[in-house]
Tab-separated table of C-alpha atoms in Angstrom:
chain	number	residue	atom	x	y	z
A	571	GLY	CA	-12.203	2.867	26.061
A	572	HIS	CA	-14.108	3.459	23.091
A	573	ASN	CA	-13.027	0.774	20.142
A	574	PHE	CA	-11.089	1.919	17.460
A	575	TRP	CA	-9.323	1.680	14.005
A	576	THR	CA	-5.196	1.939	14.589
A	577	GLN	CA	-4.003	2.404	10.584
A	578	ILE	CA	-0.487	2.130	9.786
A	579	ARG	CA	0.709	3.569	6.306
A	580	LEU	CA	3.932	2.336	4.527
A	581	LEU	CA	5.958	5.293	3.084
A	582	GLU	CA	7.455	5.025	-0.515
A	583	MET	CA	10.749	3.421	-0.270
A	584	SER	CA	12.964	5.654	-2.999
A	585	THR	CA	16.010	4.174	-4.286
A	586	LYS	CA	17.129	7.353	-5.539
A	587	LYS	CA	19.168	8.541	-2.888
A	588	THR	CA	21.606	5.718	-3.690
A	589	GLY	CA	21.218	6.477	-7.078
A	590	LYS	CA	22.764	10.071	-6.475
A	591	ARG	CA	25.320	8.929	-3.989
A	592	LYS	CA	26.411	6.539	-6.880
A	593	LEU	CA	26.992	9.801	-9.109
A	594	GLU	CA	28.826	12.083	-6.507
A	595	ASN	CA	31.167	9.344	-6.156
A	596	GLN	CA	32.231	8.806	-9.361
A	597	ASP	CA	35.588	10.392	-11.226
A	598	GLU	CA	35.414	13.998	-11.994
A	599	SER	CA	36.341	12.923	-15.338
A	600	ASN	CA	33.813	11.051	-15.809
A	601	LYS	CA	30.865	12.723	-14.767
A	602	PRO	CA	27.320	12.403	-16.471
A	603	TRP	CA	26.327	16.094	-16.382
A	604	LEU	CA	27.413	19.341	-17.539
A	605	ASN	CA	27.711	22.662	-16.512
A	606	ASP	CA	28.057	25.968	-18.233
A	607	GLU	CA	31.928	25.703	-18.400
A	608	ASP	CA	31.648	22.649	-19.556
A	609	TYR	CA	29.994	23.539	-22.598
A	610	GLU	CA	30.526	26.127	-25.301
A	611	LEU	CA	27.199	26.619	-28.245
A	612	PRO	CA	28.577	26.093	-31.386
A	613	SER	CA	28.543	30.145	-33.247
A	614	ASP	CA	25.820	28.972	-35.897
A	615	ILE	CA	23.253	28.041	-33.959
A	616	ASP	CA	20.236	30.652	-33.032
A	617	GLU	CA	20.107	31.644	-29.473
A	618	GLN	CA	16.305	33.294	-29.845
A	619	LYS	CA	15.096	30.089	-30.908
A	620	LEU	CA	16.921	28.025	-28.310
A	621	THR	CA	15.714	30.287	-25.993
A	622	GLN	CA	12.288	29.523	-27.387
A	623	ILE	CA	12.393	25.686	-26.797
A	624	VAL	CA	13.358	26.158	-23.572
A	625	ASN	CA	10.639	28.661	-22.489
A	626	ASP	CA	8.022	25.909	-24.768
A	627	LEU	CA	9.063	22.571	-22.434
A	628	ARG	CA	9.295	25.049	-19.364
A	629	LYS	CA	5.441	25.807	-20.085
A	630	ALA	CA	4.953	21.974	-21.353
A	631	ILE	CA	5.964	20.836	-17.447
A	632	VAL	CA	3.987	23.247	-15.907
A	633	ASP	CA	1.237	22.186	-18.002
A	634	LEU	CA	1.693	18.289	-17.302
A	635	GLU	CA	2.316	19.350	-12.861
A	636	LYS	CA	-1.505	20.920	-13.572
A	637	ASP	CA	-2.313	17.799	-15.452
A	638	LEU	CA	-0.891	15.743	-12.688
A	639	GLU	CA	-3.017	17.378	-10.004
A	640	LYS	CA	-6.370	17.066	-11.518
A	641	GLU	CA	-5.497	13.728	-11.191
A	642	ASN	CA	-4.384	13.007	-8.546
A	643	PRO	CA	-5.312	16.674	-6.220
A	644	LEU	CA	-4.407	14.972	-2.958
A	645	ASP	CA	-1.384	13.198	-2.250
A	646	ASP	CA	-1.342	10.158	-0.890
A	647	PHE	CA	0.854	11.540	1.770
A	648	GLU	CA	-0.047	15.127	2.748
A	649	VAL	CA	-1.873	14.631	6.115
A	650	GLU	CA	-2.888	17.947	6.155
A	651	THR	CA	-5.496	17.576	3.343
A	652	PHE	CA	-8.123	15.774	4.315
A	653	THR	CA	-9.771	14.999	8.052
A	654	ILE	CA	-8.712	12.314	10.047
A	655	PRO	CA	-11.892	10.267	12.008
A	656	PRO	CA	-11.938	11.113	15.436
A	657	HIS	CA	-11.811	7.102	16.280
A	658	CYS	CA	-9.178	6.300	13.966
A	659	VAL	CA	-5.240	6.903	14.595
A	660	PRO	CA	-3.015	6.888	11.383
A	661	ILE	CA	0.540	6.127	11.825
A	662	ARG	CA	2.636	7.017	8.951
A	663	CYS	CA	6.016	5.037	8.927
A	664	ASP	CA	8.497	2.373	7.645
A	665	VAL	CA	7.304	-0.914	9.068
A	666	ARG	CA	10.901	-2.032	8.607
A	667	TYR	CA	12.004	0.391	11.782
A	668	PHE	CA	8.818	1.382	13.459
A	669	ASP	CA	8.942	0.901	17.559
A	670	TRP	CA	6.210	-2.424	17.271
A	671	ASP	CA	7.479	-2.923	21.038
A	672	ALA	CA	6.036	0.520	22.001
A	673	LEU	CA	2.567	-0.012	20.220
A	674	ALA	CA	2.411	-3.408	21.659
A	675	HIS	CA	2.843	-2.130	25.288
A	676	GLU	CA	-0.197	0.075	24.733
A	677	VAL	CA	-2.414	-2.115	23.046
A	678	SER	CA	-3.221	-5.739	22.091
A	679	PHE	CA	-5.285	-5.721	19.235
A	680	ASP	CA	-8.674	-7.809	18.704
A	681	VAL	CA	-8.292	-7.981	14.658
A	682	ILE	CA	-5.453	-7.444	12.918
A	683	THR	CA	-5.350	-6.784	8.899
A	684	MET	CA	-2.877	-6.301	6.368
A	685	ASP	CA	-2.390	-6.141	2.251
A	686	PRO	CA	1.488	-6.308	2.098
A	687	PRO	CA	2.770	-5.079	-0.391
A	688	TRP	CA	4.068	-8.791	-2.179
A	689	LYS	CA	7.150	-9.085	-4.702
A	690	LEU	CA	6.430	-9.935	-8.148
A	691	ALA	CA	8.582	-12.419	-9.575
A	692	GLY	CA	9.620	-12.920	-13.224
A	693	SER	CA	10.369	-10.677	-15.821
A	694	ALA	CA	7.129	-9.365	-16.638
A	695	PRO	CA	4.620	-10.244	-13.140
A	696	THR	CA	2.154	-7.710	-13.781
A	697	ARG	CA	1.755	-8.305	-17.798
A	698	GLY	CA	2.147	-4.690	-18.867
A	699	VAL	CA	0.350	-3.116	-15.857
A	700	ALA	CA	2.306	-0.200	-13.727
A	701	ILE	CA	2.701	-0.493	-9.940
A	702	ALA	CA	2.430	2.342	-8.526
A	703	TYR	CA	3.538	2.108	-4.900
A	704	SER	CA	7.011	0.200	-3.406
A	705	GLN	CA	7.346	-3.804	-2.935
A	706	LEU	CA	8.798	-5.599	0.077
A	707	PRO	CA	10.483	-8.761	-0.109
A	708	ASN	CA	9.028	-11.728	2.075
A	709	SER	CA	11.490	-11.790	4.498
A	710	ASP	CA	10.817	-7.547	5.671
A	711	ILE	CA	7.327	-8.906	5.768
A	712	GLU	CA	7.797	-11.639	8.183
A	713	ASN	CA	9.855	-9.560	10.628
A	714	ILE	CA	6.841	-7.662	11.388
A	715	PRO	CA	6.688	-8.741	14.770
A	716	ILE	CA	2.926	-9.513	14.555
A	717	PRO	CA	2.841	-11.957	17.840
A	718	LYS	CA	3.456	-9.305	19.656
A	719	LEU	CA	0.432	-6.847	18.890
A	720	GLN	CA	-2.279	-9.959	19.190
A	721	GLU	CA	-3.022	-12.562	22.568
A	722	ASN	CA	-6.212	-13.786	21.186
A	723	GLY	CA	-8.260	-12.988	17.485
A	724	PHE	CA	-7.853	-12.439	14.422
A	725	LEU	CA	-5.474	-12.026	11.055
A	726	PHE	CA	-6.559	-10.725	8.313
A	727	ILE	CA	-4.090	-11.177	5.077
A	728	TRP	CA	-4.618	-10.161	1.800
A	729	VAL	CA	-2.343	-12.707	-0.628
A	730	ILE	CA	-1.611	-12.834	-4.300
A	731	ASN	CA	-1.162	-16.428	-6.029
A	732	ALA	CA	2.311	-16.422	-5.617
A	733	ARG	CA	2.441	-16.347	-2.272
A	734	TYR	CA	-0.848	-17.945	-0.753
A	735	ALA	CA	1.287	-21.070	0.303
A	736	PHE	CA	3.748	-18.442	1.938
A	737	ALA	CA	1.349	-16.512	3.592
A	738	ILE	CA	-0.168	-19.840	5.524
A	739	GLU	CA	3.323	-20.582	6.324
A	740	LEU	CA	3.740	-17.206	7.551
A	741	MET	CA	0.240	-17.342	9.467
A	742	GLU	CA	1.542	-20.745	11.119
A	743	LYS	CA	4.704	-19.613	12.205
A	744	TRP	CA	3.377	-16.495	13.651
A	745	GLY	CA	1.070	-18.787	15.900
A	746	TYR	CA	-2.107	-18.432	13.743
A	747	ARG	CA	-4.471	-21.307	11.957
A	748	LEU	CA	-6.210	-20.936	9.552
A	749	VAL	CA	-9.553	-20.711	10.011
A	750	ASP	CA	-11.564	-19.093	6.883
A	751	ASN	CA	-10.841	-16.787	3.654
A	752	ILE	CA	-12.531	-14.753	2.106
A	753	ALA	CA	-13.215	-14.154	-2.092
A	754	TRP	CA	-13.744	-10.742	-2.873
A	755	VAL	CA	-15.614	-10.672	-6.211
A	756	LYS	CA	-14.372	-7.428	-8.204
A	757	SER	CA	-17.291	-5.629	-10.650
A	758	THR	CA	-17.432	-2.757	-13.042
A	759	VAL	CA	-20.059	0.036	-12.325
A	760	ASN	CA	-22.440	-1.565	-14.478
A	761	ARG	CA	-22.500	-4.495	-11.372
A	762	ARG	CA	-20.617	-7.292	-14.151
A	763	MET	CA	-17.435	-9.237	-13.449
A	764	ALA	CA	-14.275	-6.537	-13.778
A	765	LYS	CA	-11.820	-9.427	-14.946
A	766	GLY	CA	-8.253	-8.090	-14.910
A	767	HIS	CA	-4.667	-9.433	-15.931
A	768	GLY	CA	-3.881	-13.061	-14.845
A	769	PHE	CA	-0.580	-15.537	-16.515
A	770	TYR	CA	-3.055	-18.813	-17.003
A	771	LEU	CA	-6.715	-17.413	-16.228
A	772	GLN	CA	-8.052	-13.320	-15.907
A	773	HIS	CA	-8.273	-12.482	-12.544
A	774	ALA	CA	-11.391	-11.139	-11.202
A	775	LYS	CA	-11.280	-11.933	-7.356
A	776	GLU	CA	-8.783	-11.508	-4.990
A	777	THR	CA	-8.396	-13.270	-1.418
A	778	CYS	CA	-7.861	-12.496	2.172
A	779	LEU	CA	-7.100	-15.569	4.425
A	780	ILE	CA	-8.445	-15.833	7.861
A	781	GLY	CA	-5.940	-16.531	10.925
A	782	LYS	CA	-7.035	-17.227	14.364
A	783	LYS	CA	-4.717	-17.053	17.478
A	784	GLY	CA	-5.557	-18.235	21.070
A	785	SER	CA	-9.664	-18.117	22.279
A	786	ASP	CA	-12.549	-15.769	21.136
A	787	PRO	CA	-12.213	-11.926	21.224
A	788	PRO	CA	-14.649	-10.389	23.503
A	789	ASN	CA	-17.947	-9.577	22.125
A	790	MET	CA	-16.880	-11.913	19.198
A	791	ARG	CA	-19.992	-12.723	17.177
A	792	MET	CA	-20.460	-15.588	14.826
A	793	GLY	CA	-21.782	-16.444	11.107
A	794	VAL	CA	-22.852	-12.475	10.690
A	795	LYS	CA	-21.650	-11.891	7.358
A	796	SER	CA	-20.853	-13.796	4.051
A	797	ASP	CA	-17.255	-15.067	2.506
A	798	VAL	CA	-17.713	-13.657	-0.713
A	799	ILE	CA	-17.539	-9.680	-1.246
A	800	PHE	CA	-19.054	-8.628	-4.609
A	801	SER	CA	-18.188	-5.078	-5.115
A	802	ARG	CA	-16.433	-2.110	-7.269
A	803	ARG	CA	-12.788	-2.259	-8.626
A	804	ARG	CA	-11.738	0.832	-7.512
A	805	GLY	CA	-7.995	2.799	-7.361
A	806	GLN	CA	-5.090	0.190	-7.984
A	807	SER	CA	-4.745	-2.053	-4.585
A	808	GLN	CA	-7.438	-0.478	-2.666
A	809	LYS	CA	-9.727	-2.664	-1.180
A	810	PRO	CA	-13.303	-2.825	-0.585
A	811	GLU	CA	-14.834	-0.740	2.442
A	812	GLU	CA	-16.834	-4.623	3.013
A	813	ILE	CA	-13.849	-5.946	4.619
A	814	TYR	CA	-13.469	-3.373	6.811
A	815	GLU	CA	-17.901	-3.490	7.846
A	816	LEU	CA	-17.330	-7.129	8.304
A	817	ILE	CA	-14.489	-6.895	10.388
A	818	GLU	CA	-16.363	-4.875	12.815
A	819	ALA	CA	-19.284	-7.393	12.805
A	820	LEU	CA	-17.362	-9.970	13.638
A	821	VAL	CA	-16.184	-8.281	16.893
A	822	PRO	CA	-18.278	-5.457	17.761
A	823	ASP	CA	-16.320	-2.703	19.354
A	824	GLY	CA	-12.837	-4.209	18.818
A	825	LYS	CA	-9.684	-2.938	19.333
A	826	TYR	CA	-8.478	-2.802	14.769
A	827	LEU	CA	-5.037	-2.779	13.345
A	828	GLU	CA	-4.831	-2.453	10.016
A	829	ILE	CA	-1.047	-2.730	8.906
A	830	PHE	CA	-0.077	-1.170	4.912
A	831	ALA	CA	-3.492	1.036	5.199
A	832	ARG	CA	-4.387	3.397	2.449
A	833	ARG	CA	-5.612	7.076	3.330
A	834	ASN	CA	-8.833	6.331	1.428
A	835	ASN	CA	-10.065	3.709	3.692
A	836	LEU	CA	-9.372	5.414	7.604
A	837	ARG	CA	-12.486	4.686	9.224
A	838	ASN	CA	-14.437	6.235	12.218
A	839	TYR	CA	-15.716	3.259	13.784
């Protein structure tokens, strides 16, 4: 009977398997790899020098892996490396194939929040910034059966400029009406505005749309928080903790669902 957060994380969607199958299906005469019997070393090559080069490369790879571990000590998908909060139910899955009906059968949520990995358009949509996560087309996001998961309550959706209008249309299709929005103004460690890349203007904020469906959820309290969050910019795509505090203040002791959650935002409320 305790309130809880159910937070669903999207598995990495790799296309490497498809590419591997293509390689394996190629004609043997055109295969792009070499086995020992395919290639003989020239007679004049210094094998000792070649061995040293190979050993140096192996050592460089090991050193690189160690450096990466220092920068990323916890793999985002290694659940064993951190403690799951007692009042949080993390679900690791691919949202395209998850059994949403089973979840909807167990619980109806008071608040649903989602930060979709919107598919970016254009030849240089990120202006040179590397994206460290997989993206989903609009159709896959639209296919998530949000209406089954909530009868009455709020839906929070983080949007990018290019998907603003689509997100509003999506809300209406799911049975919600737009009632408010939150602006997260990003700051630096020195409490200055953190400006980032943008197409026409430098972006220093993100927007979260708020939709409402049906009647008010139990215990809802109005006017408890501001529609502006001013907090530090953190990791890529990482949202501020203040958004969770806002949700928990708006609907205390509720049942909350986050789709496309991150390990660092697991809640214990």
